Short mmCIF file of C-alpha atoms in Angstrom, two decimals:
data_model
loop_
_atom_site.label_atom_id
_atom_site.label_comp_id
_atom_site.label_asym_id
_atom_site.label_seq_id
_atom_site.Cartn_x
_atom_site.Cartn_y
_atom_site.Cartn_z
CA MET A 6 -97.41 46.06 21.00
CA LYS A 7 -94.02 45.41 22.60
CA ARG A 8 -92.45 48.39 20.88
CA LYS A 9 -95.26 50.64 22.07
CA TRP A 10 -94.93 49.38 25.65
CA LEU A 11 -91.17 49.77 25.69
CA ALA A 12 -91.58 53.38 24.67
CA VAL A 13 -94.01 53.87 27.54
CA ILE A 14 -91.59 52.24 29.99
CA SER A 15 -88.82 54.55 28.80
CA VAL A 16 -90.96 57.63 29.30
CA CYS A 17 -92.20 56.49 32.71
CA SER A 18 -88.73 55.76 34.02
CA PHE A 19 -87.54 59.16 32.81
CA LEU A 20 -90.42 60.96 34.45
CA LEU A 21 -90.24 59.07 37.70
CA GLY A 22 -86.56 59.80 37.95
CA ALA A 23 -87.19 63.52 37.67
CA GLY A 24 -90.45 64.12 39.52
CA GLY A 25 -91.39 65.59 42.89
CA THR A 26 -94.43 66.09 45.14
CA TYR A 27 -96.13 67.90 47.95
CA ALA A 28 -99.62 67.05 49.07
CA GLY A 29 -101.96 69.97 49.47
CA VAL A 30 -99.69 72.95 48.88
CA GLU A 31 -96.98 72.95 46.24
CA TRP A 32 -93.39 73.65 47.13
CA VAL A 33 -91.47 74.79 44.09
CA LEU A 34 -87.76 75.39 43.95
CA PRO A 35 -86.81 78.35 41.78
CA LYS A 36 -85.99 77.25 38.24
CA TRP A 37 -82.29 77.76 38.73
CA GLN A 38 -82.38 75.36 41.70
CA GLU A 39 -84.18 72.53 39.91
CA LYS A 40 -82.29 69.31 39.39
CA GLU A 41 -80.97 68.91 35.89
CA ILE A 42 -82.27 65.76 34.23
CA ASP A 43 -79.52 63.59 32.82
CA HIS A 44 -80.92 62.04 29.66
CA ALA A 45 -77.98 59.66 29.52
CA GLN A 46 -79.23 58.04 32.71
CA VAL A 47 -82.43 56.99 30.97
CA GLY A 48 -80.64 54.66 28.58
CA ASP A 49 -82.25 52.94 25.61
CA THR A 50 -85.45 50.97 25.93
CA HIS A 51 -83.81 47.58 25.43
CA GLU A 52 -81.39 48.17 28.29
CA LEU A 53 -84.20 49.29 30.57
CA ASN A 54 -86.27 46.25 29.68
CA SER A 55 -83.52 43.70 30.22
CA SER A 56 -81.48 45.00 33.13
CA SER A 57 -83.61 47.24 35.32
CA GLY A 58 -86.42 44.83 36.12
CA LEU A 59 -88.93 46.81 34.12
CA GLY A 60 -89.24 43.89 31.75
CA LYS A 61 -91.40 42.23 34.38
CA VAL A 62 -93.70 45.26 34.32
CA ALA A 63 -93.91 44.99 30.53
CA GLN A 64 -94.81 41.30 30.84
CA ALA A 65 -97.57 42.10 33.34
CA TYR A 66 -98.90 44.83 31.03
CA GLU A 67 -99.04 42.51 28.02
CA LEU A 68 -100.56 39.69 30.06
CA ILE A 69 -103.39 41.93 31.23
CA GLN A 70 -103.94 43.43 27.80
CA LYS A 71 -104.10 40.07 26.05
CA SER A 72 -105.66 37.75 28.63
CA TYR A 73 -107.69 39.68 31.21
CA VAL A 74 -111.42 38.88 31.08
CA LYS A 75 -112.28 42.49 30.20
CA LYS A 76 -110.64 45.05 27.95
CA VAL A 77 -108.56 47.49 29.99
CA ASP A 78 -107.62 51.02 28.96
CA ASP A 79 -103.89 51.59 28.35
CA ASN A 80 -103.84 54.80 30.38
CA GLN A 81 -105.54 53.10 33.32
CA LEU A 82 -102.78 50.50 33.51
CA ILE A 83 -99.98 53.04 33.10
CA GLN A 84 -101.37 55.39 35.73
CA GLY A 85 -101.90 52.45 38.05
CA ALA A 86 -98.26 51.42 37.62
CA ILE A 87 -97.03 54.92 38.43
CA GLN A 88 -99.31 55.24 41.45
CA GLY A 89 -98.21 51.80 42.64
CA MET A 90 -94.52 52.72 42.48
CA ILE A 91 -95.09 55.98 44.34
CA GLY A 92 -97.27 54.18 46.88
CA THR A 93 -94.45 51.83 47.83
CA LEU A 94 -92.43 54.85 49.01
CA GLN A 95 -94.87 55.26 51.92
CA ASP A 96 -94.30 58.99 51.72
CA PRO A 97 -97.39 61.12 52.47
CA TYR A 98 -96.05 63.94 50.30
CA SER A 99 -95.27 62.00 47.11
CA VAL A 100 -98.12 61.74 44.64
CA TYR A 101 -99.03 61.34 40.99
CA MET A 102 -101.84 63.47 39.54
CA ASP A 103 -103.48 63.02 36.19
CA ALA A 104 -103.83 66.00 33.84
CA ALA A 105 -107.22 67.15 35.13
CA THR A 106 -106.18 66.92 38.77
CA ALA A 107 -102.87 68.67 38.12
CA GLU A 108 -104.68 71.55 36.42
CA ARG A 109 -107.10 71.97 39.32
CA PHE A 110 -104.22 71.69 41.79
CA ASN A 111 -102.23 74.43 40.03
CA ASP A 112 -105.32 76.63 39.87
CA SER A 113 -105.79 76.25 43.61
CA MET A 114 -102.32 77.66 44.20
CA ASP A 115 -102.79 81.00 42.51
CA SER A 116 -106.49 81.79 42.07
CA SER A 117 -109.72 80.54 43.57
CA PHE A 118 -111.16 77.05 43.39
CA ASP A 119 -114.25 75.12 44.37
CA GLY A 120 -113.89 72.74 47.29
CA ILE A 121 -113.73 72.69 51.07
CA GLY A 122 -110.35 74.43 51.50
CA ALA A 123 -108.24 71.98 53.49
CA GLN A 124 -104.75 70.61 52.95
CA ILE A 125 -104.52 66.83 53.34
CA ALA A 126 -101.80 64.18 53.41
CA ILE A 127 -101.42 60.46 53.97
CA ASP A 128 -99.28 59.79 57.05
CA GLU A 129 -98.52 56.21 58.08
CA GLY A 130 -101.46 55.05 56.03
CA LYS A 131 -103.86 57.56 57.62
CA LEU A 132 -105.59 60.35 55.70
CA ILE A 133 -105.06 63.47 57.81
CA ILE A 134 -105.84 67.16 57.68
CA ILE A 135 -102.68 69.29 57.67
CA SER A 136 -104.67 72.47 58.11
CA PRO A 137 -107.90 74.06 56.93
CA ILE A 138 -107.47 77.28 54.94
CA LYS A 139 -108.51 80.46 56.75
CA ASN A 140 -112.19 81.34 56.29
CA SER A 141 -112.73 78.23 54.15
CA PRO A 142 -115.76 75.91 54.37
CA ALA A 143 -113.50 73.39 56.13
CA GLU A 144 -112.55 75.86 58.86
CA LYS A 145 -116.12 77.08 59.30
CA ALA A 146 -117.34 73.48 59.59
CA GLY A 147 -114.86 72.81 62.39
CA LEU A 148 -112.11 70.73 60.74
CA LYS A 149 -108.83 70.97 62.64
CA ALA A 150 -105.15 70.22 62.02
CA LYS A 151 -104.33 66.51 62.49
CA ASP A 152 -107.92 65.34 62.18
CA GLN A 153 -107.98 61.87 60.61
CA ILE A 154 -110.53 61.26 57.85
CA ILE A 155 -111.87 57.70 57.99
CA LYS A 156 -114.87 58.01 55.66
CA ILE A 157 -115.88 60.23 52.74
CA ASP A 158 -119.62 60.28 52.07
CA GLY A 159 -120.04 57.14 54.14
CA LYS A 160 -117.34 55.12 52.36
CA GLY A 161 -114.07 54.09 54.02
CA VAL A 162 -110.82 55.59 52.76
CA GLU A 163 -108.76 52.41 53.12
CA GLY A 164 -106.68 51.84 49.99
CA LEU A 165 -107.22 55.34 48.58
CA ASP A 166 -104.15 57.25 47.52
CA LEU A 167 -103.95 61.01 47.97
CA TYR A 168 -105.16 61.70 44.45
CA GLU A 169 -108.25 59.51 44.86
CA ALA A 170 -109.09 60.99 48.26
CA SER A 171 -108.71 64.54 46.95
CA MET A 172 -111.05 63.85 44.05
CA LYS A 173 -113.71 62.51 46.39
CA ILE A 174 -113.48 65.51 48.73
CA ARG A 175 -113.35 68.26 46.13
CA GLY A 176 -116.38 69.15 44.03
CA GLU A 177 -118.64 71.84 42.69
CA LYS A 178 -119.72 74.85 44.71
CA GLY A 179 -122.97 74.22 46.60
CA THR A 180 -122.58 70.46 46.85
CA VAL A 181 -122.09 68.73 50.19
CA VAL A 182 -119.44 66.23 51.27
CA LYS A 183 -119.69 64.36 54.58
CA LEU A 184 -116.44 63.43 56.34
CA ASP A 185 -116.19 61.03 59.27
CA ILE A 186 -113.39 62.24 61.50
CA VAL A 187 -111.28 60.68 64.26
CA ARG A 188 -110.01 63.43 66.53
CA SER A 189 -107.67 63.34 69.49
CA GLY A 190 -109.67 63.79 72.69
CA LEU A 191 -112.87 62.27 71.34
CA ALA A 192 -113.77 58.67 72.12
CA LYS A 193 -115.88 58.22 68.99
CA PRO A 194 -115.62 59.45 65.38
CA ILE A 195 -117.70 62.48 64.44
CA SER A 196 -119.42 63.26 61.13
CA ILE A 197 -119.02 66.71 59.60
CA ALA A 198 -121.06 67.81 56.59
CA ILE A 199 -119.32 70.52 54.58
CA THR A 200 -120.90 72.54 51.80
CA ARG A 201 -118.32 73.11 49.09
CA ASP A 202 -117.79 76.71 48.07
CA GLU A 203 -115.41 78.94 46.16
CA VAL A 204 -112.16 79.16 48.12
CA PRO A 205 -110.27 82.36 47.30
CA VAL A 206 -106.52 82.18 47.63
CA LEU A 207 -105.86 85.51 49.33
CA THR A 208 -102.77 84.90 51.39
CA VAL A 209 -101.72 88.16 53.08
CA PHE A 210 -103.75 90.27 55.52
CA SER A 211 -102.36 93.22 57.48
CA GLU A 212 -103.52 95.51 60.24
CA LEU A 213 -102.09 98.16 62.53
CA LYS A 214 -102.48 97.21 66.19
CA LYS A 215 -101.67 98.95 69.46
CA SER A 216 -99.53 97.76 72.34
CA SER A 217 -99.67 100.33 75.13
CA ASP A 218 -98.99 103.51 73.16
CA LYS A 219 -96.94 101.82 70.43
CA ASN A 220 -97.93 101.04 66.86
CA VAL A 221 -97.42 97.35 66.08
CA GLY A 222 -97.69 95.95 62.57
CA TYR A 223 -99.56 92.68 62.14
CA ILE A 224 -99.32 90.55 58.99
CA GLU A 225 -101.09 87.21 58.66
CA ILE A 226 -99.88 84.81 55.96
CA THR A 227 -102.39 82.03 55.29
CA SER A 228 -100.25 80.17 52.72
CA PHE A 229 -97.22 80.79 50.51
CA ALA A 230 -98.57 81.11 46.97
CA GLU A 231 -97.22 82.74 43.81
CA GLY A 232 -97.90 86.36 44.78
CA THR A 233 -97.48 86.08 48.54
CA SER A 234 -94.01 87.64 48.79
CA ARG A 235 -95.06 90.56 46.59
CA ASP A 236 -98.17 91.21 48.69
CA PHE A 237 -96.17 90.82 51.90
CA ALA A 238 -93.65 93.46 50.76
CA MET A 239 -96.45 95.89 49.87
CA GLU A 240 -98.29 95.43 53.18
CA LEU A 241 -95.05 95.73 55.13
CA ARG A 242 -94.20 99.03 53.41
CA ASN A 243 -97.64 100.38 54.29
CA LEU A 244 -97.15 99.43 57.94
CA GLU A 245 -93.62 100.82 58.12
CA GLU A 246 -94.91 104.17 56.86
CA GLN A 247 -96.97 104.30 60.06
CA ASN A 248 -93.85 104.16 62.24
CA ILE A 249 -94.30 100.70 63.74
CA ALA A 250 -92.37 99.73 66.86
CA GLY A 251 -92.60 96.02 66.08
CA LEU A 252 -94.03 93.46 63.67
CA ILE A 253 -96.10 90.34 64.31
CA ILE A 254 -96.10 87.70 61.55
CA ASP A 255 -98.94 85.22 62.04
CA VAL A 256 -98.52 81.82 60.35
CA ARG A 257 -100.91 79.89 62.61
CA GLY A 258 -102.82 77.37 60.54
CA ASN A 259 -100.60 78.06 57.51
CA PRO A 260 -99.85 74.67 55.88
CA GLY A 261 -96.99 75.95 53.72
CA GLY A 262 -96.64 76.53 50.01
CA ARG A 263 -93.98 77.57 47.55
CA LEU A 264 -90.41 77.49 48.79
CA SER A 265 -89.52 80.37 46.48
CA SER A 266 -92.22 82.48 48.13
CA VAL A 267 -90.97 82.05 51.69
CA GLU A 268 -87.41 82.62 50.46
CA ALA A 269 -88.37 85.98 48.97
CA ILE A 270 -89.98 87.02 52.26
CA LEU A 271 -86.98 85.94 54.35
CA GLN A 272 -84.64 87.90 52.09
CA GLN A 273 -86.51 90.99 53.28
CA LEU A 274 -86.22 90.13 56.98
CA VAL A 275 -83.01 88.27 57.87
CA THR A 276 -79.38 89.19 57.43
CA SER A 277 -76.56 87.25 55.83
CA LYS A 278 -74.89 86.14 59.07
CA LYS A 279 -76.47 82.68 58.77
CA PRO A 280 -78.21 80.79 55.98
CA TYR A 281 -81.97 81.10 56.29
CA VAL A 282 -82.35 77.46 55.21
CA GLN A 283 -80.20 74.48 54.29
CA ILE A 284 -81.26 71.97 51.64
CA GLU A 285 -79.88 68.46 52.09
CA GLU A 286 -79.66 66.27 49.02
CA ARG A 287 -79.99 62.50 48.87
CA ASN A 288 -76.21 62.03 49.08
CA GLY A 289 -75.98 64.11 52.26
CA LYS A 290 -74.62 67.21 50.55
CA LYS A 291 -75.96 70.40 52.14
CA ILE A 292 -76.59 73.58 50.17
CA GLU A 293 -76.95 76.80 52.15
CA TYR A 294 -79.20 79.65 51.04
CA SER A 295 -78.55 83.07 52.51
CA SER A 296 -79.95 86.56 52.29
CA GLU A 297 -77.81 89.44 51.06
CA LEU A 298 -79.32 91.76 53.66
CA LYS A 299 -76.65 93.42 55.83
CA GLU A 300 -78.82 95.16 58.42
CA LYS A 301 -81.91 93.75 60.07
CA LYS A 302 -85.11 95.71 60.54
CA PRO A 303 -84.97 98.58 63.06
CA TYR A 304 -87.80 96.95 65.03
CA PRO A 305 -88.25 93.49 66.62
CA ILE A 306 -90.35 90.76 65.02
CA THR A 307 -92.50 88.15 66.75
CA VAL A 308 -93.92 85.09 64.97
CA LEU A 309 -97.20 83.39 65.92
CA ILE A 310 -97.18 79.60 65.37
CA ASP A 311 -99.32 76.58 66.17
CA GLU A 312 -99.72 72.91 65.24
CA GLY A 313 -101.20 73.92 61.88
CA SER A 314 -98.03 75.80 60.91
CA ALA A 315 -96.23 73.47 58.49
CA SER A 316 -93.42 73.30 55.95
CA ALA A 317 -92.80 76.78 54.52
CA SER A 318 -94.25 78.32 57.69
CA GLU A 319 -91.71 76.36 59.70
CA ILE A 320 -88.89 77.53 57.44
CA LEU A 321 -89.93 81.12 58.13
CA ALA A 322 -90.28 80.60 61.89
CA ALA A 323 -86.97 78.75 62.24
CA ALA A 324 -85.06 81.34 60.22
CA LEU A 325 -86.40 84.31 62.15
CA LYS A 326 -85.64 82.56 65.44
CA GLU A 327 -82.19 81.15 64.66
CA VAL A 328 -80.78 83.91 62.46
CA GLU A 329 -82.03 86.98 64.30
CA GLY A 330 -83.19 85.61 67.66
CA TYR A 331 -86.78 86.74 67.27
CA SER A 332 -89.51 85.29 69.51
CA LEU A 333 -91.90 82.53 68.50
CA VAL A 334 -95.19 82.62 70.41
CA GLY A 335 -97.83 79.88 70.51
CA ASP A 336 -97.78 76.08 70.18
CA LYS A 337 -95.32 73.58 68.69
CA THR A 338 -95.55 73.42 64.89
CA PHE A 339 -96.63 70.53 62.65
CA GLY A 340 -93.18 69.15 61.74
CA LYS A 341 -92.70 68.83 57.97
CA GLY A 342 -89.04 68.93 56.99
CA THR A 343 -89.03 67.74 53.39
CA VAL A 344 -89.08 69.50 50.03
CA GLN A 345 -90.93 68.35 46.95
CA GLN A 346 -90.17 69.28 43.36
CA PRO A 347 -92.92 69.08 40.74
CA ILE A 348 -92.30 67.99 37.17
CA PRO A 349 -95.14 68.41 34.67
CA LEU A 350 -95.37 65.50 32.25
CA ASP A 351 -95.96 65.73 28.51
CA ASP A 352 -99.64 64.78 28.79
CA GLY A 353 -100.33 67.46 31.43
CA SER A 354 -100.16 65.09 34.38
CA ASN A 355 -97.75 65.71 37.22
CA ILE A 356 -95.42 63.72 39.44
CA LYS A 357 -94.20 65.33 42.62
CA LEU A 358 -91.60 63.49 44.63
CA THR A 359 -89.83 64.21 47.88
CA MET A 360 -86.31 65.04 46.75
CA PHE A 361 -84.71 66.94 49.62
CA LYS A 362 -84.70 67.52 53.34
CA TRP A 363 -84.62 71.08 54.59
CA LEU A 364 -82.70 72.00 57.72
CA THR A 365 -82.94 75.06 59.93
CA PRO A 366 -80.13 77.66 59.90
CA ASP A 367 -78.45 75.74 62.73
CA GLY A 368 -78.74 72.44 60.84
CA THR A 369 -81.71 70.87 62.67
CA TRP A 370 -84.14 68.57 60.85
CA ILE A 371 -87.56 69.23 62.36
CA HIS A 372 -89.44 66.52 60.43
CA GLY A 373 -91.95 64.76 62.69
CA LYS A 374 -90.83 66.90 65.63
CA GLY A 375 -91.93 70.42 64.88
CA ILE A 376 -90.51 73.68 66.24
CA GLU A 377 -91.00 74.62 69.86
CA PRO A 378 -92.06 78.22 70.56
CA THR A 379 -89.79 80.41 72.64
CA ILE A 380 -92.92 81.51 74.56
CA ASN A 381 -95.41 78.67 74.91
CA VAL A 382 -98.96 79.99 75.09
CA LYS A 383 -102.08 77.85 74.98
CA GLN A 384 -105.31 79.31 73.72
CA PRO A 385 -108.42 79.13 75.96
CA SER A 386 -109.88 75.64 75.86
CA PHE A 387 -112.97 76.76 73.94
CA PHE A 388 -110.72 77.56 70.93
CA LYS A 389 -110.52 73.80 70.42
CA ALA A 390 -114.11 73.03 71.26
CA HIS A 391 -115.54 70.26 69.10
CA SER A 392 -118.71 70.69 67.10
CA LEU A 393 -121.98 69.68 68.75
CA LYS A 394 -123.77 66.99 66.78
CA ILE A 395 -127.18 66.76 68.40
CA GLU A 396 -129.18 63.69 67.41
CA GLU A 397 -131.39 63.87 70.50
CA THR A 398 -132.13 66.61 73.01
CA LEU A 399 -129.69 66.53 75.91
CA VAL A 400 -131.42 66.50 79.28
CA PRO A 401 -130.46 66.22 82.98
CA ASP A 402 -129.01 62.89 84.14
CA MET A 403 -127.73 62.01 80.67
CA ASN A 404 -124.03 61.26 80.34
CA ASN A 405 -122.29 61.39 76.96
CA GLU A 406 -119.61 63.07 74.89
CA ASN A 407 -121.90 65.76 73.48
CA ILE A 408 -122.62 66.93 77.02
CA THR A 409 -118.86 67.16 77.65
CA ILE A 410 -118.52 69.37 74.57
CA ALA A 411 -121.46 71.55 75.65
CA GLN A 412 -120.02 71.88 79.16
CA GLU A 413 -116.66 72.98 77.77
CA MET A 414 -118.42 75.58 75.63
CA LEU A 415 -120.44 76.87 78.58
CA LEU A 416 -117.30 77.05 80.72
CA GLY A 417 -115.42 78.97 78.02
CA LEU A 418 -118.32 81.41 77.70
CA GLY A 419 -118.31 82.01 81.46
CA TYR A 420 -121.52 80.22 82.41
CA GLY A 421 -119.97 77.86 84.99
CA PRO A 422 -121.40 74.38 84.30
CA GLY A 423 -119.53 73.05 87.33
CA ARG A 424 -118.10 70.00 85.58
CA THR A 425 -116.86 68.90 82.15
CA ASP A 426 -117.04 65.13 82.48
CA GLY A 427 -120.19 64.65 80.40
CA TYR A 428 -122.70 64.19 83.23
CA PHE A 429 -125.68 66.55 82.94
CA ASP A 430 -126.19 67.59 86.58
CA GLU A 431 -128.15 70.42 88.20
CA GLN A 432 -125.30 72.92 87.87
CA THR A 433 -125.03 72.21 84.14
CA GLU A 434 -128.80 72.69 83.84
CA ARG A 435 -128.55 76.08 85.59
CA ALA A 436 -125.74 77.09 83.22
CA VAL A 437 -127.86 76.08 80.20
CA ARG A 438 -130.82 78.08 81.53
CA ALA A 439 -128.63 81.14 82.03
CA PHE A 440 -127.26 80.86 78.51
CA GLN A 441 -130.73 80.47 77.03
CA ALA A 442 -131.96 83.52 78.93
CA ILE A 443 -129.10 85.68 77.69
CA GLU A 444 -129.60 84.46 74.10
CA LYS A 445 -133.37 85.06 74.36
CA ILE A 446 -134.38 81.55 73.38
CA PRO A 447 -136.83 79.31 75.27
CA VAL A 448 -135.44 78.65 78.76
CA THR A 449 -135.82 74.90 79.17
CA GLY A 450 -132.53 73.85 80.74
CA LYS A 451 -132.24 71.29 77.95
CA ILE A 452 -129.83 71.36 75.02
CA ASP A 453 -131.95 71.03 71.90
CA PRO A 454 -130.72 71.72 68.32
CA LYS A 455 -131.51 75.45 68.60
CA THR A 456 -129.56 75.77 71.84
CA ALA A 457 -126.65 73.80 70.35
CA THR A 458 -126.59 76.11 67.32
CA LYS A 459 -126.57 79.19 69.56
CA LEU A 460 -123.74 77.70 71.63
CA GLU A 461 -121.62 77.15 68.54
CA GLU A 462 -122.37 80.67 67.26
CA ALA A 463 -121.36 82.13 70.63
CA ILE A 464 -118.12 80.14 70.63
CA ILE A 465 -117.23 81.33 67.10
CA LYS A 466 -117.91 84.93 68.14
CA ALA A 467 -115.72 84.49 71.23
CA ILE A 468 -112.87 83.03 69.16
CA GLN A 469 -113.10 85.95 66.74
CA ASP A 470 -112.85 88.43 69.62
CA GLU A 471 -109.22 89.54 69.62
CA LYS A 472 -109.23 89.98 73.39
CA ASN A 473 -109.64 86.20 73.80
CA ASP A 474 -106.66 85.42 71.52
CA LEU A 475 -104.11 84.86 74.29
CA GLN A 476 -101.31 84.09 71.85
CA LEU A 477 -101.81 87.40 70.05
CA GLN A 478 -102.07 89.29 73.34
CA VAL A 479 -98.77 87.79 74.55
CA ALA A 480 -97.14 88.59 71.19
CA LEU A 481 -98.22 92.23 71.54
CA LYS A 482 -96.67 92.36 75.00
CA THR A 483 -93.27 91.25 73.67
CA PHE A 484 -92.81 94.80 72.35
CA ASN A 485 -93.30 96.45 75.75
CA LYS A 486 -89.86 95.59 77.11
#
């Protein structure tokens, strides 16, 4: 038994010393950038057992195996030990995944997968949404960046690691998961039921837009997956053939992805006068990565960002701003300035560990701070309208949070409720009646489930109307100078 356990300890110490992680979207350094694993550092099993403190772990293992009241599976103990060690790091982006989870995670990077389509992390002990994926069930259900999940299907998330939380949220297409959410601006948690569906990983969308009489290329990147840089290059060529006077790159709500992918895109867009990113190692050594491009594009570039733009999106935004002086339009970004490197283990499981910081071209670490836009533009308030959860019909003289949400929706749609403090007064009733008349539903002046559904549908339609996207409209105007 001891010999078997010592072999396990040796393997675990080797793997932990070489692993890396990123929660939600995988950042992968190109193979030639990966850290070389020094087998000499592992040492023999006797030395590990006696001098590194791992002997105590071996003693605990044997004690449990021999004396615990129930028989315990070897793998359960080993995985628990690994998860425990990673948990003590208190790093939301470091995680261990078993073989099945690692396989599903890798699939979600480069194909389609069943789930809700949201990137999550554990930050200061809180389970948070980094960003929902575009057009995913999570986005359609109303999840937003920085929402805190406090319950999954009615059960608290206290004590869950990222792996356990992910397994509870993901599931087969057609099944429903209910998340209880704490959201900034709401006094009470809200419950959101999300029907799991197939989430396609299509990461690049392009369109030709007009600004005055000029052709402007628009490319949206929803995440940085395996084929993103290839698709970006193809879409950019198609736009350039149409004689564009400028390019908008939209990374709003983009939670990040593969480092190699954003590098390949930046090598197409920025020149060699500055590094597009700096990687800082544990010992403080900084490694600069630069493009070989000598001439920048013959047209200006503007980047759209918001609080859901994280990690690789921030690398792209910072490089375009600091190397070439391009404009960033929108809101301050999420603020993730670390790099994770994944190491697959022999049994198919995976350890991903934060191994580096990344710095902007000018040497700034944006972790926890985010990147400020050069042109700060807030979207209309109804873009952040919360979902209406009607448990009882809302009527005049009531005062609650749902009425506040409905009033904000009515205001955004131009119906003039008169106030947004949650008190259902006569002016709010008139606004409700006007909305009901326009939508051709019974005009009662009360907000029943049907009226609430129509309000939410109208808000979604308004958000999808490009004319209401103030950030995009300002970005288009940057090319009219």
